Amino acid sequence: MEAKLEKRYQEAKEIYAGLGVDTDAVLAKLEQVKISLHCWQGDDVRGFINNKSLSGGISVTGSYPGAARTPDELRQDLEKALSLIPGKHKINLHAIYADTDEEVELDKLKPQHFARWVEWAKKEGLGLDFNPTCFSHPKFQNGLSISHPDADIRNFWIRHCQASRKIGEYFGKELGQTCVTNYWFPDGSKDIPVDRMAPRKRMKAALDEVFSADINPAYNLDAVESKLFGIGVESYVVGSHEFCMGYALKNNKLVCLDAGHFHPTETISNKLSAVALFDTDILLHVSRPVRWDSDHVVIMDDELQEIAHELVRNDLLGKTHIGLDYFDASINRVAAWVIGARNMIKALLRAMLEPTAMLAEAEANFDLTTRLAMLEELKSYPFGAVWDYYSAKMGVPVREAWLQEVKQYEAEVLSKR
Ligand code: RNT
Ligand code: ZN
């Protein structure tokens, strides 16, 4: 390691030690945190089977060249991104990313259709997470999938979700790391419905069927993701927050909180300490809504930092599975992964460098002046020196040096697609 980096780290270490924070211990802890990198940033949520145009009220904008067209290209891009992100992580797959030469319908998917992903994950030392894909498909009709009044349509999606759970189980078994399978349904309506309850009743019953088989939680955990609105689904979403949270808590499922799925001034950071009290693991879809669920690349904004603070201060990292969820096709897609993932890790580092006990004591004594003064001063503490040292120690480029590697990769690989 460059002597300068080491020296700056030692200086920062001393400064943090003055607050009782042990930076070496922080870095050892940070190294344990896994981020689930969403495969769908690599190809604008197209996938490899059934890659019809994107539906379900989500949208990708931009036409930056170089999107992955095959599973091999996607894996190559992921490898590049992972080589620029410190730590060992997971990859989050959607069902439409099956790697198979067979024509296969979503409800007929089997573990074997993901065998190449598993082989690759083993080779790379990665975990895998999973999602059924209940959109971009002709059986997503009238804006409804699993809550559709037509039993044939509903059953198709039930079978697809059941098949997905089996794939999650297979990932967990093969990789020795629990897979989190997340269920998100775009179901809803553009205009105000008369009957809001019937679709919810159907969705509830359908989920009961999806989860009816026993699966070892060491292999697979299931999460349900709520939403408030989507494009063309502005007035009503079947799987609302109350629906999903109620379902999850009652049925021992994980609550998935997506940062873009709430009212524009509502934050998921403020929900963590509440949800965590009710005996559930949490899945996060860390995203960045800009005025709506726009799925912008995650930046180091106040909400990201607050999410990280809540996880660290309340010791929730053990029960929280951190996934990223955004899709930006207007910039280099590998860079999009790297920026978001590095920011998530950086935010966790900053949170871990906080002398929380001292702040909590001030708060407990109602010394709110000290609390505010310290929180503000801490913002200019030298966390950057700790981050740079961590990057070097973990064998990834320091500061923006990663960008050069992405540019080179773009010139050599992406621009030739
Ligand atoms: C959509 C949800 C969902 C998707 C992915 C592709 O609003 O956030 O998680 O982004 O499943
Ligand atoms: Zn999401």
Short mmCIF file of C-alpha atoms and ligand atoms in Angstrom, two decimals:
data_model
loop_
_atom_site.label_atom_id
_atom_site.label_comp_id
_atom_site.label_asym_id
_atom_site.label_seq_id
_atom_site.Cartn_x
_atom_site.Cartn_y
_atom_site.Cartn_z
CA MET A 1 0.00 0.00 0.00
CA GLU A 2 1.12 3.52 -0.78
CA ALA A 3 2.85 5.00 2.28
CA LYS A 4 0.78 8.19 2.04
CA LEU A 5 -2.48 6.29 2.28
CA GLU A 6 -1.25 4.41 5.31
CA LYS A 7 -0.06 7.62 6.95
CA ARG A 8 -3.38 9.37 6.39
CA TYR A 9 -5.17 6.38 7.77
CA GLN A 10 -3.04 6.42 10.92
CA GLU A 11 -3.87 10.09 11.41
CA ALA A 12 -7.56 9.50 10.93
CA LYS A 13 -7.39 6.51 13.24
CA GLU A 14 -6.00 8.72 15.97
CA ILE A 15 -8.69 11.33 15.48
CA TYR A 16 -11.46 8.73 15.69
CA ALA A 17 -9.75 7.08 18.66
CA GLY A 18 -10.15 10.43 20.42
CA LEU A 19 -13.90 9.77 20.28
CA GLY A 20 -13.46 6.18 21.39
CA VAL A 21 -13.95 4.75 17.89
CA ASP A 22 -11.64 1.90 16.85
CA THR A 23 -11.25 2.21 13.07
CA ASP A 24 -9.57 -1.20 12.69
CA ALA A 25 -12.53 -2.86 14.37
CA VAL A 26 -14.89 -0.84 12.17
CA LEU A 27 -13.18 -2.06 9.00
CA ALA A 28 -13.28 -5.67 10.18
CA LYS A 29 -17.01 -5.27 10.70
CA LEU A 30 -17.57 -3.50 7.39
CA GLU A 31 -15.89 -6.35 5.56
CA GLN A 32 -18.64 -8.69 6.77
CA VAL A 33 -21.46 -6.71 5.18
CA LYS A 34 -22.79 -8.06 1.90
CA ILE A 35 -24.61 -5.95 -0.64
CA SER A 36 -26.86 -7.67 -3.15
CA LEU A 37 -26.05 -6.24 -6.55
CA HIS A 38 -29.11 -6.22 -8.80
CA CYS A 39 -28.35 -7.86 -12.13
CA TRP A 40 -31.01 -5.82 -13.93
CA GLN A 41 -28.97 -2.60 -13.99
CA GLY A 42 -26.77 -4.37 -16.56
CA ASP A 43 -29.36 -4.63 -19.33
CA ASP A 44 -32.23 -2.27 -18.49
CA VAL A 45 -34.41 -5.03 -16.98
CA ARG A 46 -34.63 -6.93 -20.27
CA GLY A 47 -33.51 -10.40 -19.25
CA PHE A 48 -32.80 -13.34 -21.51
CA ILE A 49 -36.02 -15.27 -21.63
CA ASN A 50 -39.31 -13.72 -22.48
CA ASN A 51 -37.62 -10.38 -23.02
CA LYS A 52 -40.64 -8.47 -24.15
CA SER A 53 -40.84 -4.77 -23.55
CA LEU A 54 -40.78 -3.67 -19.95
CA SER A 55 -44.18 -3.39 -18.29
CA GLY A 56 -45.54 -3.23 -14.78
CA GLY A 57 -45.36 0.50 -14.24
CA ILE A 58 -41.58 0.69 -14.14
CA SER A 59 -39.48 2.35 -16.78
CA VAL A 60 -35.89 2.62 -17.89
CA THR A 61 -34.77 5.71 -19.77
CA GLY A 62 -31.54 6.31 -21.64
CA SER A 63 -29.77 4.62 -24.52
CA TYR A 64 -26.18 4.41 -23.39
CA PRO A 65 -24.43 1.83 -25.53
CA GLY A 66 -23.08 -1.46 -24.23
CA ALA A 67 -25.98 -3.15 -22.43
CA ALA A 68 -25.37 -6.86 -21.82
CA ARG A 69 -27.15 -9.05 -24.35
CA THR A 70 -26.33 -12.50 -23.04
CA PRO A 71 -25.76 -14.13 -19.65
CA ASP A 72 -22.03 -14.32 -20.40
CA GLU A 73 -21.87 -10.61 -21.15
CA LEU A 74 -23.83 -9.79 -18.02
CA ARG A 75 -21.52 -11.92 -15.89
CA GLN A 76 -18.49 -10.33 -17.47
CA ASP A 77 -19.88 -6.87 -16.64
CA LEU A 78 -20.72 -7.93 -13.11
CA GLU A 79 -17.21 -9.26 -12.63
CA LYS A 80 -15.84 -5.92 -13.75
CA ALA A 81 -18.11 -4.03 -11.36
CA LEU A 82 -17.34 -6.37 -8.46
CA SER A 83 -13.61 -5.91 -8.99
CA LEU A 84 -14.11 -2.21 -8.23
CA ILE A 85 -16.26 -2.62 -5.12
CA PRO A 86 -14.58 -3.58 -1.84
CA GLY A 87 -15.81 -6.77 -0.16
CA LYS A 88 -17.52 -10.04 -1.04
CA HIS A 89 -21.11 -9.61 -2.13
CA LYS A 90 -24.20 -11.21 -3.64
CA ILE A 91 -25.92 -10.98 -6.99
CA ASN A 92 -29.65 -10.51 -7.20
CA LEU A 93 -31.24 -12.31 -10.16
CA HIS A 94 -34.67 -12.00 -11.67
CA ALA A 95 -36.39 -15.04 -13.19
CA ILE A 96 -36.08 -13.61 -16.72
CA TYR A 97 -32.30 -13.90 -16.37
CA ALA A 98 -32.42 -17.69 -16.71
CA ASP A 99 -29.40 -18.97 -18.59
CA THR A 100 -30.73 -21.70 -20.80
CA ASP A 101 -30.92 -22.73 -24.44
CA GLU A 102 -34.41 -24.12 -23.91
CA GLU A 103 -37.60 -22.18 -24.60
CA VAL A 104 -39.11 -22.16 -21.17
CA GLU A 105 -42.22 -20.52 -19.72
CA LEU A 106 -41.96 -18.69 -16.42
CA ASP A 107 -44.11 -21.24 -14.60
CA LYS A 108 -41.90 -24.08 -15.81
CA LEU A 109 -38.60 -22.66 -14.64
CA LYS A 110 -36.38 -25.08 -12.77
CA PRO A 111 -33.13 -24.82 -10.86
CA GLN A 112 -31.33 -26.32 -13.86
CA HIS A 113 -32.09 -23.16 -15.84
CA PHE A 114 -29.88 -21.29 -13.40
CA ALA A 115 -27.11 -23.87 -13.11
CA ARG A 116 -24.62 -21.70 -14.99
CA TRP A 117 -25.29 -18.80 -12.64
CA VAL A 118 -24.64 -21.09 -9.68
CA GLU A 119 -21.46 -22.43 -11.22
CA TRP A 120 -20.27 -18.87 -11.75
CA ALA A 121 -21.29 -17.75 -8.26
CA LYS A 122 -19.30 -20.63 -6.79
CA LYS A 123 -16.26 -19.72 -8.83
CA GLU A 124 -16.53 -16.07 -7.78
CA GLY A 125 -17.44 -16.77 -4.14
CA LEU A 126 -20.75 -14.94 -4.45
CA GLY A 127 -24.17 -15.50 -2.94
CA LEU A 128 -27.33 -15.30 -5.05
CA ASP A 129 -30.73 -13.78 -4.37
CA PHE A 130 -33.81 -14.19 -6.50
CA ASN A 131 -37.06 -12.62 -7.75
CA PRO A 132 -39.97 -13.98 -9.74
CA THR A 133 -40.66 -11.69 -12.71
CA CYS A 134 -44.36 -10.85 -12.64
CA PHE A 135 -44.30 -8.26 -15.41
CA SER A 136 -43.20 -7.82 -19.06
CA HIS A 137 -45.30 -10.86 -19.91
CA PRO A 138 -48.54 -11.45 -21.85
CA LYS A 139 -50.12 -12.96 -18.76
CA PHE A 140 -49.77 -9.64 -16.98
CA GLN A 141 -53.20 -8.41 -18.04
CA ASN A 142 -55.43 -5.48 -17.15
CA GLY A 143 -52.61 -4.31 -14.92
CA LEU A 144 -52.90 -7.44 -12.81
CA SER A 145 -50.81 -10.56 -12.30
CA ILE A 146 -51.31 -12.71 -9.22
CA SER A 147 -54.43 -10.81 -8.15
CA HIS A 148 -56.19 -11.17 -11.51
CA PRO A 149 -59.82 -12.32 -11.26
CA ASP A 150 -59.19 -14.95 -13.95
CA ALA A 151 -58.07 -18.10 -12.17
CA ASP A 152 -55.92 -19.26 -15.10
CA ILE A 153 -53.90 -16.07 -15.01
CA ARG A 154 -53.66 -16.12 -11.24
CA ASN A 155 -52.56 -19.73 -11.18
CA PHE A 156 -49.91 -19.10 -13.79
CA TRP A 157 -48.33 -16.49 -11.51
CA ILE A 158 -48.74 -18.66 -8.45
CA ARG A 159 -46.88 -21.45 -10.24
CA HIS A 160 -44.20 -19.01 -11.34
CA CYS A 161 -43.69 -17.83 -7.76
CA GLN A 162 -43.61 -21.39 -6.46
CA ALA A 163 -41.02 -22.27 -9.09
CA SER A 164 -39.02 -19.21 -8.07
CA ARG A 165 -38.97 -20.29 -4.43
CA LYS A 166 -37.54 -23.63 -5.47
CA ILE A 167 -34.83 -21.84 -7.38
CA GLY A 168 -34.08 -19.77 -4.29
CA GLU A 169 -33.84 -22.95 -2.25
CA TYR A 170 -31.44 -24.39 -4.81
CA PHE A 171 -29.25 -21.28 -4.64
CA GLY A 172 -29.10 -21.47 -0.86
CA LYS A 173 -28.30 -25.16 -0.84
CA GLU A 174 -25.64 -24.96 -3.51
CA LEU A 175 -23.90 -21.83 -2.30
CA GLY A 176 -24.15 -22.28 1.45
CA GLN A 177 -25.58 -18.77 1.77
CA THR A 178 -29.23 -18.05 2.34
CA CYS A 179 -31.02 -16.79 -0.75
CA VAL A 180 -33.62 -14.08 -0.28
CA THR A 181 -36.42 -14.45 -2.80
CA ASN A 182 -38.40 -11.26 -3.16
CA TYR A 183 -41.96 -11.04 -4.45
CA TRP A 184 -43.05 -7.83 -6.05
CA PHE A 185 -46.27 -7.56 -8.03
CA PRO A 186 -47.05 -4.53 -10.18
CA ASP A 187 -50.78 -5.08 -9.73
CA GLY A 188 -52.85 -1.98 -9.47
CA SER A 189 -54.90 0.50 -11.41
CA LYS A 190 -54.58 3.83 -13.11
CA ASP A 191 -57.84 5.21 -11.85
CA ILE A 192 -59.72 4.97 -8.61
CA PRO A 193 -61.20 1.52 -8.14
CA VAL A 194 -64.58 0.82 -6.65
CA ASP A 195 -63.48 -2.46 -5.15
CA ARG A 196 -60.11 -2.19 -3.51
CA MET A 197 -60.53 -5.21 -1.36
CA ALA A 198 -61.23 -8.03 -3.80
CA PRO A 199 -57.82 -7.87 -5.53
CA ARG A 200 -56.15 -7.78 -2.11
CA LYS A 201 -58.14 -10.79 -0.98
CA ARG A 202 -57.06 -12.65 -4.09
CA MET A 203 -53.45 -11.62 -3.63
CA LYS A 204 -53.50 -12.76 -0.03
CA ALA A 205 -54.92 -16.15 -0.93
CA ALA A 206 -52.48 -16.50 -3.80
CA LEU A 207 -49.52 -15.75 -1.55
CA ASP A 208 -50.72 -18.41 0.87
CA GLU A 209 -50.48 -20.88 -2.00
CA VAL A 210 -47.10 -19.59 -3.11
CA PHE A 211 -45.70 -20.17 0.37
CA SER A 212 -47.53 -23.39 1.14
CA ALA A 213 -44.54 -25.70 0.74
CA ASP A 214 -42.03 -25.92 3.57
CA ILE A 215 -38.61 -24.70 2.61
CA ASN A 216 -35.65 -24.66 4.93
CA PRO A 217 -35.09 -21.01 5.93
CA ALA A 218 -31.37 -21.66 5.96
CA TYR A 219 -31.63 -22.01 2.18
CA ASN A 220 -34.34 -19.56 1.23
CA LEU A 221 -36.13 -16.67 2.87
CA ASP A 222 -39.10 -14.94 1.26
CA ALA A 223 -39.75 -11.22 1.22
CA VAL A 224 -42.75 -9.23 0.04
CA GLU A 225 -42.24 -5.80 -1.48
CA SER A 226 -44.88 -3.11 -1.25
CA LYS A 227 -45.42 -0.10 -3.46
CA LEU A 228 -47.47 3.06 -3.51
CA PHE A 229 -47.82 3.82 -7.20
CA GLY A 230 -46.29 3.20 -10.61
CA ILE A 231 -46.58 4.58 -14.10
CA GLY A 232 -50.16 3.87 -15.16
CA VAL A 233 -50.80 2.54 -11.67
CA GLU A 234 -51.21 5.88 -9.99
CA SER A 235 -54.38 5.43 -8.00
CA TYR A 236 -54.19 2.02 -6.42
CA VAL A 237 -51.60 -0.67 -5.81
CA VAL A 238 -52.84 -4.02 -4.56
CA GLY A 239 -49.64 -4.84 -2.67
CA SER A 240 -49.58 -1.65 -0.65
CA HIS A 241 -47.37 -1.11 2.39
CA GLU A 242 -50.06 -2.10 4.85
CA PHE A 243 -50.90 -5.17 2.81
CA CYS A 244 -47.30 -6.36 2.53
CA MET A 245 -46.29 -5.50 6.05
CA GLY A 246 -49.40 -7.14 7.45
CA TYR A 247 -48.85 -10.22 5.33
CA ALA A 248 -45.18 -10.49 6.19
CA LEU A 249 -45.62 -10.09 9.93
CA LYS A 250 -48.48 -12.52 10.11
CA ASN A 251 -46.81 -15.14 7.92
CA ASN A 252 -43.24 -14.90 9.01
CA LYS A 253 -41.98 -13.36 5.79
CA LEU A 254 -39.47 -10.58 5.33
CA VAL A 255 -40.66 -7.04 4.84
CA CYS A 256 -39.03 -5.52 1.77
CA LEU A 257 -38.72 -1.75 1.87
CA ASP A 258 -37.88 -0.05 -1.41
CA ALA A 259 -36.73 3.55 -0.94
CA GLY A 260 -38.78 4.65 -3.96
CA HIS A 261 -42.08 3.08 -2.99
CA PHE A 262 -43.48 5.63 -0.59
CA HIS A 263 -44.78 9.17 -0.62
CA PRO A 264 -42.07 11.53 -1.86
CA THR A 265 -41.24 12.89 1.59
CA GLU A 266 -41.62 9.57 3.37
CA THR A 267 -38.36 7.77 4.13
CA ILE A 268 -37.58 4.12 4.73
CA SER A 269 -34.84 5.04 7.22
CA ASN A 270 -37.54 6.05 9.68
CA LYS A 271 -39.30 2.70 9.32
CA LEU A 272 -36.43 0.39 10.19
CA SER A 273 -36.54 0.77 13.97
CA ALA A 274 -40.27 0.10 13.92
CA VAL A 275 -40.39 -2.87 11.56
CA ALA A 276 -37.40 -4.47 13.28
CA LEU A 277 -39.31 -4.72 16.55
CA PHE A 278 -41.75 -7.20 15.09
CA ASP A 279 -39.55 -10.21 14.69
CA THR A 280 -38.93 -10.03 11.02
CA ASP A 281 -35.86 -9.83 8.88
CA ILE A 282 -35.84 -6.88 6.52
CA LEU A 283 -34.94 -6.68 2.87
CA LEU A 284 -33.92 -3.30 1.55
CA HIS A 285 -34.17 -2.13 -2.01
CA VAL A 286 -31.89 0.84 -1.78
CA SER A 287 -32.83 3.15 -4.60
CA ARG A 288 -33.20 6.86 -5.25
CA PRO A 289 -36.57 8.26 -6.13
CA VAL A 290 -36.41 11.65 -7.84
CA ARG A 291 -39.94 13.03 -7.51
CA TRP A 292 -41.31 9.55 -8.17
CA ASP A 293 -40.08 5.94 -8.14
CA SER A 294 -37.57 6.82 -10.80
CA ASP A 295 -34.89 4.34 -9.75
CA HIS A 296 -31.95 6.73 -10.09
CA VAL A 297 -28.47 5.56 -9.16
CA VAL A 298 -27.92 5.64 -5.40
CA ILE A 299 -25.88 8.66 -4.34
CA MET A 300 -24.47 9.73 -0.98
CA ASP A 301 -27.48 11.76 0.03
CA ASP A 302 -28.95 12.35 3.45
CA GLU A 303 -31.41 9.49 3.17
CA LEU A 304 -28.74 6.95 2.26
CA GLN A 305 -26.71 8.09 5.25
CA GLU A 306 -29.76 7.91 7.48
CA ILE A 307 -30.51 4.35 6.33
CA ALA A 308 -26.94 3.38 7.16
CA HIS A 309 -27.12 5.10 10.53
CA GLU A 310 -30.33 3.33 11.45
CA LEU A 311 -28.88 -0.05 10.51
CA VAL A 312 -25.69 0.51 12.47
CA ARG A 313 -27.04 2.38 15.48
CA ASN A 314 -29.77 -0.16 16.08
CA ASP A 315 -27.54 -3.12 15.33
CA LEU A 316 -29.80 -4.27 12.51
CA LEU A 317 -27.17 -5.48 10.06
CA GLY A 318 -27.66 -9.07 11.24
CA LYS A 319 -31.33 -9.05 10.27
CA THR A 320 -31.23 -6.78 7.25
CA HIS A 321 -30.46 -7.90 3.73
CA ILE A 322 -29.24 -4.95 1.73
CA GLY A 323 -30.10 -4.97 -1.95
CA LEU A 324 -29.77 -2.23 -4.53
CA ASP A 325 -32.56 -1.50 -6.97
CA TYR A 326 -32.20 1.06 -9.71
CA PHE A 327 -31.83 1.10 -13.46
CA ASP A 328 -30.24 3.94 -15.33
CA ALA A 329 -29.55 3.48 -19.03
CA SER A 330 -28.21 7.01 -19.54
CA ILE A 331 -24.73 6.31 -18.15
CA ASN A 332 -22.26 3.46 -18.30
CA ARG A 333 -24.09 0.59 -16.61
CA VAL A 334 -21.01 -0.87 -14.95
CA ALA A 335 -20.28 2.55 -13.48
CA ALA A 336 -23.88 2.73 -12.25
CA TRP A 337 -23.36 -0.45 -10.22
CA VAL A 338 -20.02 0.72 -8.89
CA ILE A 339 -21.25 4.16 -7.86
CA GLY A 340 -24.30 2.84 -6.05
CA ALA A 341 -22.56 -0.03 -4.31
CA ARG A 342 -19.56 2.02 -3.24
CA ASN A 343 -21.91 4.65 -1.86
CA MET A 344 -23.88 2.11 0.13
CA ILE A 345 -20.67 0.73 1.66
CA LYS A 346 -19.27 4.20 2.24
CA ALA A 347 -22.45 5.25 4.03
CA LEU A 348 -22.18 2.19 6.26
CA LEU A 349 -18.56 3.04 7.00
CA ARG A 350 -19.47 6.58 8.00
CA ALA A 351 -22.21 5.23 10.21
CA MET A 352 -19.82 2.77 11.85
CA LEU A 353 -17.34 5.56 12.53
CA GLU A 354 -19.88 7.40 14.64
CA PRO A 355 -19.38 7.51 18.43
CA THR A 356 -23.00 6.49 18.87
CA ALA A 357 -22.85 5.76 22.60
CA MET A 358 -21.63 9.28 23.30
CA LEU A 359 -24.40 10.81 21.19
CA ALA A 360 -27.02 8.58 22.75
CA GLU A 361 -25.86 9.61 26.18
CA ALA A 362 -26.22 13.28 25.32
CA GLU A 363 -29.69 12.51 23.99
CA ALA A 364 -30.64 10.55 27.11
CA ASN A 365 -29.60 13.53 29.22
CA PHE A 366 -31.59 15.83 26.96
CA ASP A 367 -28.37 17.62 26.10
CA LEU A 368 -29.65 18.25 22.61
CA THR A 369 -27.08 20.98 22.04
CA THR A 370 -24.25 18.47 22.29
CA ARG A 371 -26.13 16.03 20.11
CA LEU A 372 -26.60 18.55 17.32
CA ALA A 373 -23.12 20.04 17.64
CA MET A 374 -21.44 16.65 17.49
CA LEU A 375 -23.56 15.32 14.63
CA GLU A 376 -22.59 18.35 12.60
CA GLU A 377 -18.89 18.26 13.49
CA LEU A 378 -18.70 14.56 12.66
CA LYS A 379 -19.67 15.33 9.09
CA SER A 380 -16.21 16.74 8.42
CA TYR A 381 -14.27 14.05 10.25
CA PRO A 382 -11.72 12.33 8.00
CA PHE A 383 -13.76 9.31 6.98
CA GLY A 384 -12.31 9.64 3.44
CA ALA A 385 -8.89 8.57 4.69
CA VAL A 386 -10.44 5.49 6.26
CA TRP A 387 -12.37 4.71 3.08
CA ASP A 388 -9.28 5.06 0.88
CA TYR A 389 -7.30 2.80 3.18
CA TYR A 390 -10.13 0.26 3.14
CA SER A 391 -10.23 0.29 -0.68
CA ALA A 392 -6.48 -0.32 -0.88
CA LYS A 393 -6.60 -3.00 1.80
CA MET A 394 -9.41 -4.79 -0.03
CA GLY A 395 -7.53 -4.63 -3.31
CA VAL A 396 -9.82 -2.30 -5.22
CA PRO A 397 -8.94 1.05 -6.81
CA VAL A 398 -8.60 4.01 -4.47
CA ARG A 399 -10.96 6.96 -4.93
CA GLU A 400 -11.90 7.65 -8.56
CA ALA A 401 -9.19 5.39 -9.99
CA TRP A 402 -11.97 2.87 -10.67
CA LEU A 403 -13.40 5.17 -13.33
CA GLN A 404 -10.35 4.75 -15.53
CA GLU A 405 -10.87 1.00 -15.41
CA VAL A 406 -14.50 1.38 -16.41
CA LYS A 407 -13.55 3.67 -19.29
CA GLN A 408 -11.01 1.17 -20.49
CA TYR A 409 -13.55 -1.63 -20.21
CA GLU A 410 -15.99 0.48 -22.18
CA ALA A 411 -13.43 1.02 -24.93
CA GLU A 412 -12.35 -2.60 -25.07
CA VAL A 413 -15.58 -4.46 -24.41
CA LEU A 414 -18.80 -2.45 -24.14
CA SER A 415 -18.33 -0.28 -27.21
CA LYS A 416 -17.90 -3.39 -29.37
CA ARG A 417 -21.39 -4.71 -28.56
C1 RNT B 1 -40.45 -2.10 -8.86
C2 RNT B 1 -39.77 -2.77 -7.74
C3 RNT B 1 -39.02 -4.03 -8.07
C4 RNT B 1 -38.28 -3.92 -9.38
C5 RNT B 1 -37.38 -5.09 -9.67
C6 RNT B 1 -36.94 -5.12 -11.08
O1 RNT B 1 -40.94 -0.87 -8.54
O2 RNT B 1 -38.91 -1.87 -7.12
O3 RNT B 1 -38.21 -4.38 -7.04
O4 RNT B 1 -37.50 -2.77 -9.43
O5 RNT B 1 -38.01 -6.23 -9.28
ZN ZN B 2 -37.67 -2.67 -5.59
#
